[in-house]
Every structure is written in structure tokens, then in C-alpha cells.
């Protein structure tokens, strides 16, 4: 808190049941006692006076105070020192690295791990190394892509610039359309700081026939409402490519090769020392030149139709 007054006012925002700060909507009982919205659905009666809960009453005064009062992150006891007001603190807490989260492979590889983002890298290295890479530019190979006929998807996590990204592509059985995307595993505000480029490489044996497809765009935040493998892409941007087109880029053995490059965008006030990318974003020359640190991956998580929800 920045002052004793703010600290005193902040105490009024503490929920009597869970002792955490109450965020709008702040519910009340019939006697006017406050309770946070989450605990409102956990308890049968008011934790202060045992009176029944009101179906409509809210403390609009405290809600207004919440919007202007500096509050610490709810994970400050774990080490987070972030302090801000209203919606800013709530948005921060959703993506705070001290918050315990499920493993990115919890749904796709039935991994039970739950911990903070600070522990995620070591966990992925230990338990999911075939599907975890640490390079700005990565060479992937999907074996026998040409022979795939059922629902199919690929899933991998990329760690670069101290951040996590998720690569996913999916083949829809009936339409034979594939969807491709790299999502930023963090806040929407931070996601706009990064772009990615997807290159589908030619499987041609000679340079004369060599060709490739290239797509480039700004990263979107990873969809947070995934349940049982549904909504991997949500309403977020992704590239759609028909499988028959991609089949033409496969090698003679049916393998499909593709490059995924992550870029860090820079502030526009530094544009004078930068170059414009194909996506219209500003990126530094240093970030663009990444061909010397390409990491090749030939085996990443593959989930067939019988292991996924269609």
C-alpha cells in the first residue's frame, strides 16, 4: 500500500470467508455484509452473521473504490510484488507467473503436473522434451503426413525470449482443412509484442522444383477456455490450408517439413533502426536473422482421433 489510509480502506475489501480482496461484483447478505463473488456461490449463508444471501444486493461503493485503489497481487505471499488498480490487478492475476497452473500437456498428454510458470521450463524439459523446444527458429517434421486420413493434431511448446508459445496444427476429417497457429502463453497485452512465421517447406529433390509456402502474423494469446481438446483455436487467428495443397509439399516418403520462427517486435519509436516485416510489424534486424540457431524436431506429440474429442 502507498499509505496507511489506503491500507485501511483495502481491509474493507477483504472477503470475510476467503480473506482475499473482493473484486466486482461484490455481493451482500440481507443484512448488508459483503462477500466476494466466488465465495457467494460456495457458502449457504453469510459468513459474518449467518443471514441468508441477497439475490440482488451489491456493494457498489466498494466496487467503485476497487477501481481506483492500489492493491497487491493475490500471489504476493508467494513472491509477486506487482501492485496496481482495479481491472489492471485482476488482469495481471490471471496471467501471474506465481499462479499455479496446469501443464500445457494436461489435456493432450494427461499430465497431472500443477505449479507456477517459473517451474514450467524444467518440467517440460524433464517430462515432455520431444515436444518442447528452446529456439527462435525450429524445423519440424510430421512423419507420413500424406497418409493421414483421420482427425489428427500436433501440439508443441516453444520457449524463447523468456516466454512460452504453443504451436498447434489440426486436420479436420470431413473437410480435410488444416488449421495452423502459434499462440502466446500469457496476457493479451504481451502477445502483441511477438510475431511468428510459418514456412511449409518443399519436399522436392531438386532446387528447380524447390518452393515453399509462408505465412506471417502477430501472435494471439492462447485460448483459455479449452475443455477436452475442444476449441484449440477458439476465435483467435489461425491459418487454414487444405490438405491436398500440403500433400504437394511432402517428400517422397510422405513427410511434411515446416519451419516456425518466433519474432520479438520492437517499439515503433525505434523504427528508424529497424526493418518492416511482412506482417507490417516492426522487428529488429538482429531478431530476423535467426538461421544460425535453427533447432530441428522430428518427433512431437501426435494425438489420433481415438484419443481426442471431435
Short mmCIF file of C-alpha atoms in Angstrom, two decimals:
data_model
loop_
_atom_site.label_atom_id
_atom_site.label_comp_id
_atom_site.label_asym_id
_atom_site.label_seq_id
_atom_site.Cartn_x
_atom_site.Cartn_y
_atom_site.Cartn_z
CA UNK A 1 0.00 0.00 0.00
CA UNK A 2 1.18 3.54 -0.67
CA UNK A 3 -0.29 4.94 2.58
CA UNK A 4 -1.93 3.97 5.86
CA UNK A 5 -5.23 5.31 4.55
CA UNK A 6 -5.10 3.04 1.50
CA UNK A 7 -4.20 0.09 3.72
CA UNK A 8 -7.18 0.77 5.97
CA UNK A 9 -9.53 1.08 3.00
CA UNK A 10 -8.08 -2.07 1.46
CA UNK A 11 -9.01 -4.01 4.59
CA UNK A 12 -12.65 -3.22 3.83
CA UNK A 13 -12.22 -5.09 0.55
CA UNK A 14 -11.20 -8.33 2.29
CA UNK A 15 -13.73 -11.13 1.96
CA UNK A 16 -14.72 -12.46 5.43
CA UNK A 17 -14.70 -16.03 4.14
CA UNK A 18 -11.56 -16.46 1.98
CA UNK A 19 -9.75 -13.30 3.22
CA UNK A 20 -8.79 -12.36 -0.36
CA UNK A 21 -9.62 -8.99 -1.89
CA UNK A 22 -13.13 -8.76 -3.30
CA UNK A 23 -13.47 -7.91 -6.99
CA UNK A 24 -16.69 -6.69 -8.64
CA UNK A 25 -19.37 -7.85 -8.40
CA UNK A 26 -19.24 -7.65 -4.59
CA UNK A 27 -22.28 -9.49 -3.22
CA UNK A 28 -24.07 -8.96 0.09
CA UNK A 29 -26.30 -10.76 2.57
CA UNK A 30 -29.73 -9.48 3.65
CA UNK A 31 -28.06 -7.55 6.50
CA UNK A 32 -25.64 -5.80 4.17
CA UNK A 33 -22.46 -7.75 4.91
CA UNK A 34 -20.08 -8.19 1.99
CA UNK A 35 -18.84 -11.40 0.40
CA UNK A 36 -16.75 -11.95 -2.69
CA UNK A 37 -18.44 -13.27 -5.81
CA UNK A 38 -16.63 -16.63 -5.73
CA UNK A 39 -17.45 -17.31 -2.08
CA UNK A 40 -21.05 -16.22 -2.65
CA UNK A 41 -21.57 -19.50 -4.52
CA UNK A 42 -19.57 -21.55 -2.01
CA UNK A 43 -21.46 -20.72 1.18
CA UNK A 44 -25.10 -21.25 2.10
CA UNK A 45 -25.38 -18.29 4.49
CA UNK A 46 -23.47 -15.10 5.29
CA UNK A 47 -20.12 -15.98 6.94
CA UNK A 48 -20.43 -12.88 9.16
CA UNK A 49 -23.97 -13.11 10.58
CA UNK A 50 -25.38 -16.37 9.14
CA UNK A 51 -28.23 -14.47 7.50
CA UNK A 52 -29.43 -15.54 4.05
CA UNK A 53 -27.64 -14.23 0.99
CA UNK A 54 -29.30 -11.49 -1.04
CA UNK A 55 -30.11 -12.42 -4.61
CA UNK A 56 -29.58 -8.90 -5.95
CA UNK A 57 -27.74 -6.69 -3.44
CA UNK A 58 -24.25 -5.46 -4.32
CA UNK A 59 -21.87 -3.01 -2.66
CA UNK A 60 -21.42 -0.51 -5.47
CA UNK A 61 -19.44 1.84 -3.23
CA UNK A 62 -16.73 -0.74 -2.59
CA UNK A 63 -16.76 -1.68 -6.26
CA UNK A 64 -16.03 1.95 -7.14
CA UNK A 65 -13.22 2.05 -4.58
CA UNK A 66 -11.77 -1.11 -6.09
CA UNK A 67 -11.41 0.64 -9.45
CA UNK A 68 -9.13 3.38 -8.04
CA UNK A 69 -7.34 1.74 -5.11
CA UNK A 70 -3.84 0.30 -5.42
CA UNK A 71 -3.89 -3.37 -4.43
CA UNK A 72 -1.17 -6.03 -4.32
CA UNK A 73 -1.38 -9.18 -6.40
CA UNK A 74 -3.12 -12.01 -4.57
CA UNK A 75 0.07 -14.05 -5.04
CA UNK A 76 2.23 -11.54 -3.15
CA UNK A 77 2.78 -14.08 -0.36
CA UNK A 78 4.46 -16.31 -2.98
CA UNK A 79 6.78 -13.52 -4.11
CA UNK A 80 4.88 -11.37 -6.61
CA UNK A 81 5.45 -7.66 -5.97
CA UNK A 82 3.02 -6.32 -8.61
CA UNK A 83 0.70 -3.53 -7.39
CA UNK A 84 -1.97 -1.80 -9.45
CA UNK A 85 -5.58 -0.63 -9.52
CA UNK A 86 -8.91 -2.18 -10.45
CA UNK A 87 -9.03 -4.22 -13.64
CA UNK A 88 -5.25 -4.00 -14.08
CA UNK A 89 -4.60 -6.06 -10.96
CA UNK A 90 -7.32 -8.56 -11.90
CA UNK A 91 -5.92 -8.97 -15.43
CA UNK A 92 -2.42 -9.38 -14.03
CA UNK A 93 -3.51 -12.13 -11.66
CA UNK A 94 -4.99 -14.16 -14.50
CA UNK A 95 -1.52 -14.46 -16.04
CA UNK A 96 0.73 -14.02 -12.98
CA UNK A 97 3.72 -16.37 -13.13
CA UNK A 98 3.30 -17.16 -9.43
CA UNK A 99 -0.18 -18.56 -10.05
CA UNK A 100 -0.29 -22.35 -10.08
CA UNK A 101 -1.40 -23.65 -13.47
CA UNK A 102 -1.86 -26.98 -15.16
CA UNK A 103 0.79 -28.34 -17.50
CA UNK A 104 0.18 -27.31 -21.14
CA UNK A 105 0.00 -31.05 -21.86
CA UNK A 106 -2.62 -31.71 -19.15
CA UNK A 107 -5.34 -32.24 -21.74
CA UNK A 108 -3.29 -33.55 -24.64
CA UNK A 109 -0.96 -35.89 -22.78
CA UNK A 110 -2.88 -36.43 -19.50
CA UNK A 111 -0.11 -34.79 -17.45
CA UNK A 112 -1.08 -34.17 -13.78
CA UNK A 113 1.59 -31.50 -13.11
CA UNK A 114 0.40 -28.25 -11.48
CA UNK A 115 2.81 -25.48 -10.45
CA UNK A 116 3.92 -21.93 -11.22
CA UNK A 117 5.25 -20.79 -14.60
CA UNK A 118 8.69 -20.45 -13.01
CA UNK A 119 8.82 -24.25 -12.71
CA UNK A 120 7.32 -25.00 -16.12
CA UNK A 121 10.51 -24.98 -18.19
CA UNK A 122 12.24 -27.60 -16.03
CA UNK A 123 9.10 -29.74 -16.04
CA UNK A 124 8.81 -29.62 -19.83
CA UNK A 125 12.50 -30.49 -20.24
CA UNK A 126 12.11 -33.47 -17.91
CA UNK A 127 8.72 -34.83 -18.94
CA UNK A 128 7.91 -33.52 -22.43
CA UNK A 129 11.26 -32.96 -24.11
CA UNK A 130 10.24 -34.40 -27.52
CA UNK A 131 7.51 -31.75 -27.69
CA UNK A 132 9.41 -28.87 -26.08
CA UNK A 133 11.94 -26.71 -27.93
CA UNK A 134 14.03 -23.67 -26.99
CA UNK A 135 14.92 -21.82 -30.16
CA UNK A 136 13.61 -18.87 -32.15
CA UNK A 137 13.61 -20.95 -35.32
CA UNK A 138 12.58 -24.61 -35.28
CA UNK A 139 12.46 -27.23 -38.02
CA UNK A 140 9.60 -29.71 -37.57
CA UNK A 141 8.86 -32.92 -39.49
CA UNK A 142 5.43 -34.56 -39.42
CA UNK A 143 6.07 -38.13 -40.50
CA UNK A 144 3.79 -39.67 -43.13
CA UNK A 145 1.63 -36.53 -43.29
CA UNK A 146 0.47 -37.57 -46.75
CA UNK A 147 -1.02 -40.78 -45.38
CA UNK A 148 -3.11 -39.15 -42.64
CA UNK A 149 -6.82 -39.69 -43.27
CA UNK A 150 -8.47 -39.34 -39.84
CA UNK A 151 -8.74 -36.46 -37.36
CA UNK A 152 -5.24 -35.53 -36.29
CA UNK A 153 -3.39 -32.80 -34.47
CA UNK A 154 0.10 -31.79 -33.44
CA UNK A 155 1.00 -29.94 -30.28
CA UNK A 156 4.32 -28.46 -29.10
CA UNK A 157 5.59 -25.77 -26.73
CA UNK A 158 8.31 -23.29 -27.69
CA UNK A 159 10.33 -21.33 -25.09
CA UNK A 160 12.17 -18.23 -26.30
CA UNK A 161 12.75 -14.66 -25.03
CA UNK A 162 11.89 -15.99 -21.57
CA UNK A 163 8.31 -16.67 -22.71
CA UNK A 164 6.24 -19.71 -23.69
CA UNK A 165 4.45 -20.21 -27.01
CA UNK A 166 2.20 -23.03 -28.20
CA UNK A 167 2.35 -24.47 -31.71
CA UNK A 168 -0.72 -26.36 -32.91
CA UNK A 169 -1.93 -27.68 -36.21
CA UNK A 170 -5.05 -29.73 -36.74
CA UNK A 171 -6.57 -31.76 -39.57
CA UNK A 172 -10.37 -31.81 -39.72
CA UNK A 173 -11.51 -35.19 -41.04
CA UNK A 174 -14.54 -34.27 -43.16
CA UNK A 175 -13.33 -31.05 -44.80
CA UNK A 176 -9.63 -32.03 -44.97
CA UNK A 177 -8.80 -28.49 -43.90
CA UNK A 178 -5.78 -27.94 -41.68
CA UNK A 179 -5.56 -25.08 -39.16
CA UNK A 180 -2.18 -23.72 -38.02
CA UNK A 181 -1.31 -21.26 -35.25
CA UNK A 182 1.35 -20.24 -32.75
CA UNK A 183 -0.16 -18.73 -29.61
CA UNK A 184 1.47 -16.71 -26.84
CA UNK A 185 1.00 -18.31 -23.42
CA UNK A 186 0.40 -15.11 -21.49
CA UNK A 187 -1.61 -11.91 -21.39
CA UNK A 188 -3.23 -10.39 -24.50
CA UNK A 189 -1.24 -7.21 -23.89
CA UNK A 190 2.07 -9.07 -24.06
CA UNK A 191 1.00 -11.23 -27.00
CA UNK A 192 1.11 -8.25 -29.37
CA UNK A 193 4.85 -7.94 -28.68
CA UNK A 194 5.52 -11.12 -30.66
CA UNK A 195 5.00 -12.38 -34.20
CA UNK A 196 5.61 -15.73 -35.85
CA UNK A 197 6.34 -17.03 -39.32
CA UNK A 198 5.26 -20.43 -40.59
CA UNK A 199 7.03 -21.85 -43.64
CA UNK A 200 5.87 -25.05 -45.32
CA UNK A 201 8.98 -26.45 -46.99
CA UNK A 202 9.10 -28.23 -50.32
CA UNK A 203 9.94 -31.90 -50.38
CA UNK A 204 11.36 -31.62 -53.91
CA UNK A 205 14.65 -33.36 -54.57
CA UNK A 206 15.99 -30.66 -56.92
CA UNK A 207 16.41 -26.91 -56.49
CA UNK A 208 14.49 -26.36 -59.74
CA UNK A 209 11.35 -27.72 -58.12
CA UNK A 210 12.04 -26.13 -54.75
CA UNK A 211 9.21 -23.96 -53.37
CA UNK A 212 7.58 -23.17 -50.07
CA UNK A 213 4.52 -21.54 -48.52
CA UNK A 214 5.00 -18.77 -45.98
CA UNK A 215 2.57 -17.15 -43.54
CA UNK A 216 3.35 -14.46 -41.00
CA UNK A 217 1.26 -12.66 -38.38
CA UNK A 218 1.19 -11.29 -34.84
CA UNK A 219 0.78 -13.81 -32.01
CA UNK A 220 -2.59 -14.02 -30.30
CA UNK A 221 -2.95 -15.15 -26.68
CA UNK A 222 -3.62 -18.85 -26.21
CA UNK A 223 -7.34 -19.64 -25.88
CA UNK A 224 -8.05 -20.12 -22.18
CA UNK A 225 -11.37 -21.97 -22.46
CA UNK A 226 -10.18 -25.29 -23.81
CA UNK A 227 -12.07 -28.31 -22.48
CA UNK A 228 -11.37 -31.89 -23.54
CA UNK A 229 -9.40 -30.82 -26.62
CA UNK A 230 -12.27 -28.65 -27.89
CA UNK A 231 -11.60 -25.09 -29.02
CA UNK A 232 -7.85 -25.36 -29.60
CA UNK A 233 -8.06 -22.31 -31.81
CA UNK A 234 -11.13 -20.59 -30.38
CA UNK A 235 -11.97 -17.32 -32.10
CA UNK A 236 -8.31 -16.48 -32.50
CA UNK A 237 -6.39 -16.06 -35.72
CA UNK A 238 -5.02 -19.12 -37.47
CA UNK A 239 -4.08 -20.15 -40.99
CA UNK A 240 -6.31 -22.55 -42.92
CA UNK A 241 -4.72 -24.69 -45.63
CA UNK A 242 -6.35 -27.60 -47.47
CA UNK A 243 -4.53 -30.90 -47.04
CA UNK A 244 -4.41 -31.59 -50.78
CA UNK A 245 -2.24 -28.50 -51.20
CA UNK A 246 0.08 -29.52 -48.37
CA UNK A 247 0.38 -33.03 -49.82
CA UNK A 248 2.18 -31.47 -52.79
CA UNK A 249 4.89 -30.24 -50.44
CA UNK A 250 5.55 -33.63 -48.88
CA UNK A 251 8.72 -35.59 -49.50
CA UNK A 252 8.57 -38.83 -51.47
CA UNK A 253 8.18 -40.75 -48.19
CA UNK A 254 5.13 -38.65 -47.25
CA UNK A 255 6.82 -36.49 -44.60
CA UNK A 256 5.92 -32.80 -44.31
CA UNK A 257 8.60 -30.35 -43.18
CA UNK A 258 7.96 -26.87 -41.85
CA UNK A 259 9.80 -24.05 -40.10
CA UNK A 260 8.37 -21.99 -37.25
CA UNK A 261 10.14 -18.75 -36.32
CA UNK A 262 9.22 -16.51 -33.38
CA UNK A 263 9.99 -12.78 -33.61
CA UNK A 264 10.03 -10.14 -30.90
CA UNK A 265 8.50 -6.87 -32.09
CA UNK A 266 10.07 -3.59 -31.00
CA UNK A 267 8.58 -0.22 -30.15
CA UNK A 268 7.65 1.99 -33.07
CA UNK A 269 9.82 4.81 -31.74
CA UNK A 270 12.79 2.58 -32.63
CA UNK A 271 11.59 2.17 -36.21
CA UNK A 272 14.49 4.22 -37.57
CA UNK A 273 16.89 1.41 -36.68
CA UNK A 274 14.58 -1.38 -37.77
CA UNK A 275 13.08 -3.02 -40.80
CA UNK A 276 9.41 -3.64 -41.59
CA UNK A 277 8.31 -7.25 -41.51
CA UNK A 278 5.95 -8.90 -43.99
CA UNK A 279 3.18 -8.68 -41.39
CA UNK A 280 3.58 -4.93 -41.07
CA UNK A 281 5.08 -5.20 -37.60
CA UNK A 282 8.35 -3.57 -36.64
CA UNK A 283 11.15 -6.00 -35.87
CA UNK A 284 14.86 -5.62 -35.27
CA UNK A 285 17.43 -6.84 -37.78
CA UNK A 286 19.02 -8.94 -35.05
CA UNK A 287 15.80 -10.85 -34.37
CA UNK A 288 15.10 -11.52 -38.04
CA UNK A 289 18.47 -13.12 -38.69
CA UNK A 290 17.94 -16.42 -36.90
CA UNK A 291 19.01 -19.01 -39.45
CA UNK A 292 22.09 -19.90 -37.41
CA UNK A 293 20.20 -21.22 -34.39
CA UNK A 294 17.60 -23.45 -36.00
CA UNK A 295 16.57 -26.41 -33.86
CA UNK A 296 15.30 -29.49 -35.66
CA UNK A 297 12.46 -31.54 -34.25
CA UNK A 298 11.32 -34.73 -35.92
CA UNK A 299 9.16 -36.22 -33.20
CA UNK A 300 6.50 -34.23 -31.34
CA UNK A 301 3.21 -35.13 -29.69
CA UNK A 302 0.68 -36.65 -32.08
CA UNK A 303 -2.86 -37.38 -30.96
CA UNK A 304 -5.02 -39.51 -33.22
CA UNK A 305 -8.81 -39.45 -33.50
CA UNK A 306 -9.34 -42.19 -30.94
CA UNK A 307 -7.58 -40.09 -28.27
CA UNK A 308 -9.30 -36.78 -28.92
CA UNK A 309 -12.74 -35.20 -28.85
CA UNK A 310 -14.20 -34.46 -32.29
#
